[in-house]
mmCIF file with all atom_site columns, C-alpha atoms in Angstrom:
data_model
loop_
_atom_site.group_PDB
_atom_site.id
_atom_site.type_symbol
_atom_site.label_atom_id
_atom_site.label_alt_id
_atom_site.label_comp_id
_atom_site.label_asym_id
_atom_site.label_entity_id
_atom_site.label_seq_id
_atom_site.pdbx_PDB_ins_code
_atom_site.Cartn_x
_atom_site.Cartn_y
_atom_site.Cartn_z
_atom_site.occupancy
_atom_site.B_iso_or_equiv
_atom_site.pdbx_formal_charge
_atom_site.auth_seq_id
_atom_site.auth_comp_id
_atom_site.auth_asym_id
_atom_site.auth_atom_id
_atom_site.pdbx_PDB_model_num
ATOM 1   C CA . MET A 1 1   ? 0.052   -0.111 0.114  1.00 49.00 ? 30  MET A CA 1
ATOM 2   C CA . THR A 1 2   ? 3.131   2.328  -0.414 1.00 52.00 ? 31  THR A CA 1
ATOM 3   C CA . ASP A 1 3   ? 2.088   5.901  -0.769 1.00 68.00 ? 32  ASP A CA 1
ATOM 4   C CA . PHE A 1 4   ? 3.647   9.055  -0.846 1.00 71.00 ? 33  PHE A CA 1
ATOM 5   C CA . MET A 1 5   ? 2.307   12.622 -0.115 1.00 71.00 ? 34  MET A CA 1
ATOM 6   C CA . PRO A 1 6   ? 2.195   14.626 -3.595 1.00 75.00 ? 35  PRO A CA 1
ATOM 7   C CA . GLU A 1 7   ? 4.512   17.632 -3.552 1.00 77.00 ? 36  GLU A CA 1
ATOM 8   C CA . GLY A 1 8   ? 2.176   20.679 -3.127 1.00 79.00 ? 37  GLY A CA 1
ATOM 9   C CA . THR A 1 9   ? -0.752  18.648 -1.237 1.00 84.00 ? 38  THR A CA 1
ATOM 10  C CA . LYS A 1 10  ? -2.737  21.077 0.924  1.00 90.00 ? 39  LYS A CA 1
ATOM 11  C CA . LEU A 1 11  ? -2.553  19.586 4.691  1.00 93.00 ? 40  LEU A CA 1
ATOM 12  C CA . GLY A 1 12  ? -6.315  18.932 5.991  1.00 92.00 ? 41  GLY A CA 1
ATOM 13  C CA . PRO A 1 13  ? -7.525  19.420 9.472  1.00 94.00 ? 42  PRO A CA 1
ATOM 14  C CA . ILE A 1 14  ? -6.552  17.147 12.434 1.00 94.00 ? 43  ILE A CA 1
ATOM 15  C CA . GLY A 1 15  ? -9.853  15.977 12.787 1.00 95.00 ? 44  GLY A CA 1
ATOM 16  C CA . ASP A 1 16  ? -13.620 16.239 11.882 1.00 96.00 ? 45  ASP A CA 1
ATOM 17  C CA . GLU A 1 17  ? -14.561 18.840 14.436 1.00 97.00 ? 46  GLU A CA 1
ATOM 18  C CA . VAL A 1 18  ? -12.994 20.623 17.420 1.00 98.00 ? 47  VAL A CA 1
ATOM 19  C CA . VAL A 1 19  ? -15.202 20.037 20.396 1.00 98.00 ? 48  VAL A CA 1
ATOM 20  C CA . PHE A 1 20  ? -13.431 21.802 23.038 1.00 98.00 ? 49  PHE A CA 1
ATOM 21  C CA . GLU A 1 21  ? -10.311 24.561 23.071 1.00 96.00 ? 50  GLU A CA 1
ATOM 22  C CA . ASN A 1 22  ? -8.718  26.674 25.905 1.00 95.00 ? 51  ASN A CA 1
ATOM 23  C CA . GLU A 1 23  ? -5.238  27.745 26.552 1.00 94.00 ? 52  GLU A CA 1
ATOM 24  C CA . HIS A 1 24  ? -3.883  24.339 27.359 1.00 96.00 ? 53  HIS A CA 1
ATOM 25  C CA . VAL A 1 25  ? -5.632  21.995 24.986 1.00 97.00 ? 54  VAL A CA 1
ATOM 26  C CA . ARG A 1 26  ? -7.547  21.668 21.803 1.00 97.00 ? 55  ARG A CA 1
ATOM 27  C CA . VAL A 1 27  ? -9.680  18.704 21.612 1.00 98.00 ? 56  VAL A CA 1
ATOM 28  C CA . TRP A 1 28  ? -10.909 17.154 18.370 1.00 98.00 ? 57  TRP A CA 1
ATOM 29  C CA . LYS A 1 29  ? -13.008 13.978 17.613 1.00 97.00 ? 58  LYS A CA 1
ATOM 30  C CA . LEU A 1 30  ? -12.891 11.807 14.826 1.00 97.00 ? 59  LEU A CA 1
ATOM 31  C CA . VAL A 1 31  ? -14.912 9.430  12.855 1.00 97.00 ? 60  VAL A CA 1
ATOM 32  C CA . LEU A 1 32  ? -13.437 6.945  9.681  1.00 96.00 ? 61  LEU A CA 1
ATOM 33  C CA . GLU A 1 33  ? -16.013 4.725  8.153  1.00 96.00 ? 62  GLU A CA 1
ATOM 34  C CA . PRO A 1 34  ? -14.651 1.375  6.831  1.00 96.00 ? 63  PRO A CA 1
ATOM 35  C CA . GLY A 1 35  ? -12.350 2.066  3.900  1.00 96.00 ? 64  GLY A CA 1
ATOM 36  C CA . GLU A 1 36  ? -12.202 5.934  4.477  1.00 97.00 ? 65  GLU A CA 1
ATOM 37  C CA . THR A 1 37  ? -9.036  7.639  4.780  1.00 95.00 ? 66  THR A CA 1
ATOM 38  C CA . GLN A 1 38  ? -8.492  10.798 6.356  1.00 95.00 ? 67  GLN A CA 1
ATOM 39  C CA . ASP A 1 39  ? -6.631  13.615 4.509  1.00 92.00 ? 68  ASP A CA 1
ATOM 40  C CA . TRP A 1 40  ? -2.739  14.341 4.789  1.00 95.00 ? 69  TRP A CA 1
ATOM 41  C CA . HIS A 1 41  ? -2.431  16.362 8.002  1.00 96.00 ? 70  HIS A CA 1
ATOM 42  C CA . GLN A 1 42  ? 0.537   17.254 10.450 1.00 94.00 ? 71  GLN A CA 1
ATOM 43  C CA . HIS A 1 43  ? 0.362   17.429 14.212 1.00 95.00 ? 72  HIS A CA 1
ATOM 44  C CA . PHE A 1 44  ? 2.511   20.423 15.454 1.00 94.00 ? 73  PHE A CA 1
ATOM 45  C CA . LEU A 1 45  ? 1.873   19.940 18.806 1.00 96.00 ? 74  LEU A CA 1
ATOM 46  C CA . ASP A 1 46  ? 1.832   16.912 21.085 1.00 96.00 ? 75  ASP A CA 1
ATOM 47  C CA . TYR A 1 47  ? -1.065  14.867 21.483 1.00 96.00 ? 76  TYR A CA 1
ATOM 48  C CA . LEU A 1 48  ? -3.122  12.113 23.047 1.00 97.00 ? 77  LEU A CA 1
ATOM 49  C CA . VAL A 1 49  ? -5.521  9.608  21.139 1.00 96.00 ? 78  VAL A CA 1
ATOM 50  C CA . VAL A 1 50  ? -8.392  7.959  22.969 1.00 97.00 ? 79  VAL A CA 1
ATOM 51  C CA . PRO A 1 51  ? -10.171 5.709  21.119 1.00 96.00 ? 80  PRO A CA 1
ATOM 52  C CA . ILE A 1 52  ? -13.671 5.184  21.425 1.00 96.00 ? 81  ILE A CA 1
ATOM 53  C CA . GLN A 1 53  ? -14.044 2.309  19.102 1.00 93.00 ? 82  GLN A CA 1
ATOM 54  C CA . ILE A 1 54  ? -11.610 -0.565 18.095 1.00 87.00 ? 83  ILE A CA 1
ATOM 55  C CA . SER A 1 55  ? -9.724  -0.014 15.018 1.00 85.00 ? 84  SER A CA 1
ATOM 56  C CA . ASP A 1 56  ? -7.309  -1.530 12.319 1.00 93.00 ? 85  ASP A CA 1
ATOM 57  C CA . ASN A 1 57  ? -5.858  1.784  10.989 1.00 95.00 ? 86  ASN A CA 1
ATOM 58  C CA . VAL A 1 58  ? -2.795  2.682  9.257  1.00 96.00 ? 87  VAL A CA 1
ATOM 59  C CA . MET A 1 59  ? -0.944  5.773  9.435  1.00 94.00 ? 88  MET A CA 1
ATOM 60  C CA . ILE A 1 60  ? 0.914   6.497  5.810  1.00 94.00 ? 89  ILE A CA 1
ATOM 61  C CA . PHE A 1 61  ? 3.378   8.999  6.345  1.00 93.00 ? 90  PHE A CA 1
ATOM 62  C CA . ALA A 1 62  ? 4.982   11.570 3.664  1.00 90.00 ? 91  ALA A CA 1
ATOM 63  C CA . ASP A 1 63  ? 7.876   9.684  3.055  1.00 90.00 ? 92  ASP A CA 1
ATOM 64  C CA . GLY A 1 64  ? 5.919   6.246  2.118  1.00 91.00 ? 93  GLY A CA 1
ATOM 65  C CA . ARG A 1 65  ? 6.277   4.683  5.814  1.00 93.00 ? 94  ARG A CA 1
ATOM 66  C CA . GLU A 1 66  ? 3.533   2.889  7.162  1.00 95.00 ? 95  GLU A CA 1
ATOM 67  C CA . ASN A 1 67  ? 2.768   2.277  10.384 1.00 94.00 ? 96  ASN A CA 1
ATOM 68  C CA . PRO A 1 68  ? -0.160  -0.050 11.368 1.00 95.00 ? 97  PRO A CA 1
ATOM 69  C CA . THR A 1 69  ? -2.455  0.833  14.642 1.00 91.00 ? 98  THR A CA 1
ATOM 70  C CA . THR A 1 70  ? -4.627  -1.327 16.383 1.00 87.00 ? 99  THR A CA 1
ATOM 71  C CA . GLU A 1 71  ? -6.631  0.921  19.264 1.00 89.00 ? 100 GLU A CA 1
ATOM 72  C CA . VAL A 1 72  ? -8.453  -0.389 21.965 1.00 92.00 ? 101 VAL A CA 1
ATOM 73  C CA . PRO A 1 73  ? -11.496 1.623  23.542 1.00 94.00 ? 102 PRO A CA 1
ATOM 74  C CA . GLY A 1 74  ? -10.178 2.759  26.981 1.00 89.00 ? 103 GLY A CA 1
ATOM 75  C CA . ASP A 1 75  ? -6.443  3.262  25.866 1.00 94.00 ? 104 ASP A CA 1
ATOM 76  C CA . ALA A 1 76  ? -4.650  6.351  25.962 1.00 96.00 ? 105 ALA A CA 1
ATOM 77  C CA . LEU A 1 77  ? -1.774  6.850  23.221 1.00 94.00 ? 106 LEU A CA 1
ATOM 78  C CA . TRP A 1 78  ? 0.582   9.765  23.680 1.00 96.00 ? 107 TRP A CA 1
ATOM 79  C CA . ARG A 1 79  ? 2.290   10.767 20.430 1.00 94.00 ? 108 ARG A CA 1
ATOM 80  C CA . THR A 1 80  ? 4.463   13.433 19.453 1.00 94.00 ? 109 THR A CA 1
ATOM 81  C CA . ALA A 1 81  ? 3.974   16.024 16.865 1.00 94.00 ? 110 ALA A CA 1
ATOM 82  C CA . GLY A 1 82  ? 5.579   14.920 13.781 1.00 91.00 ? 111 GLY A CA 1
ATOM 83  C CA . ALA A 1 83  ? 5.514   14.431 10.043 1.00 91.00 ? 112 ALA A CA 1
ATOM 84  C CA . PRO A 1 84  ? 2.688   14.720 7.596  1.00 94.00 ? 113 PRO A CA 1
ATOM 85  C CA . HIS A 1 85  ? 0.775   11.562 7.159  1.00 95.00 ? 114 HIS A CA 1
ATOM 86  C CA . LYS A 1 86  ? -2.989  10.297 6.568  1.00 95.00 ? 115 LYS A CA 1
ATOM 87  C CA . LEU A 1 87  ? -4.799  7.467  8.381  1.00 95.00 ? 116 LEU A CA 1
ATOM 88  C CA . VAL A 1 88  ? -6.788  4.853  6.738  1.00 96.00 ? 117 VAL A CA 1
ATOM 89  C CA . ASN A 1 89  ? -9.366  2.694  8.297  1.00 96.00 ? 118 ASN A CA 1
ATOM 90  C CA . ARG A 1 90  ? -8.702  -0.753 7.068  1.00 95.00 ? 119 ARG A CA 1
ATOM 91  C CA . GLY A 1 91  ? -11.232 -2.278 9.401  1.00 93.00 ? 120 GLY A CA 1
ATOM 92  C CA . LYS A 1 92  ? -14.777 -3.446 8.775  1.00 94.00 ? 121 LYS A CA 1
ATOM 93  C CA . VAL A 1 93  ? -16.366 -1.002 11.824 1.00 94.00 ? 122 VAL A CA 1
ATOM 94  C CA . SER A 1 94  ? -16.254 2.837  11.956 1.00 94.00 ? 123 SER A CA 1
ATOM 95  C CA . TYR A 1 95  ? -13.234 4.017  13.833 1.00 95.00 ? 124 TYR A CA 1
ATOM 96  C CA . ARG A 1 96  ? -13.870 6.754  16.378 1.00 96.00 ? 125 ARG A CA 1
ATOM 97  C CA . ASN A 1 97  ? -11.633 8.673  18.764 1.00 96.00 ? 126 ASN A CA 1
ATOM 98  C CA . VAL A 1 98  ? -10.836 11.695 20.612 1.00 97.00 ? 127 VAL A CA 1
ATOM 99  C CA . LEU A 1 99  ? -7.987  13.336 20.095 1.00 97.00 ? 128 LEU A CA 1
ATOM 100 C CA . VAL A 1 100 ? -6.315  15.851 22.547 1.00 98.00 ? 129 VAL A CA 1
ATOM 101 C CA . GLU A 1 101 ? -3.624  18.359 21.379 1.00 97.00 ? 130 GLU A CA 1
ATOM 102 C CA . ILE A 1 102 ? -1.485  19.711 24.381 1.00 97.00 ? 131 ILE A CA 1
ATOM 103 C CA . LYS A 1 103 ? -1.106  23.509 23.707 1.00 94.00 ? 132 LYS A CA 1
ATOM 104 C CA . ALA A 1 104 ? 0.573   24.618 26.968 1.00 78.00 ? 133 ALA A CA 1
ATOM 105 C CA . GLY A 1 105 ? 3.762   23.227 29.340 1.00 66.00 ? 134 GLY A CA 1
ATOM 106 C CA . LYS A 1 106 ? 3.335   22.267 32.851 1.00 55.00 ? 135 LYS A CA 1
ATOM 107 C CA . GLN A 1 107 ? 2.872   25.547 34.645 1.00 52.00 ? 136 GLN A CA 1
ATOM 108 C CA . GLY A 1 108 ? 4.251   26.403 38.235 1.00 46.00 ? 137 GLY A CA 1
#
């Protein structure tokens, strides 16, 4: 499934909708139906992924690298900001998550 991000690609949003934001965090929700692909996007902030529904996804990075992910509801997955990528739902059920971007460092 090797895929590369075409040069000049406009990056899309991190998720479907921002559901909460303040000076410390930005919270997104994301739903990917079976076979659906989330557009190329890039995380500029470290973030936490909280799966709502189990997944069989693959992250495809701009340089063609692939990272299969299986996420289980109740998990909390820490990820650091990094290279542009897209997410493909290879599973047979909808994938749902809440993603929390960390905007502010520890205070005091």
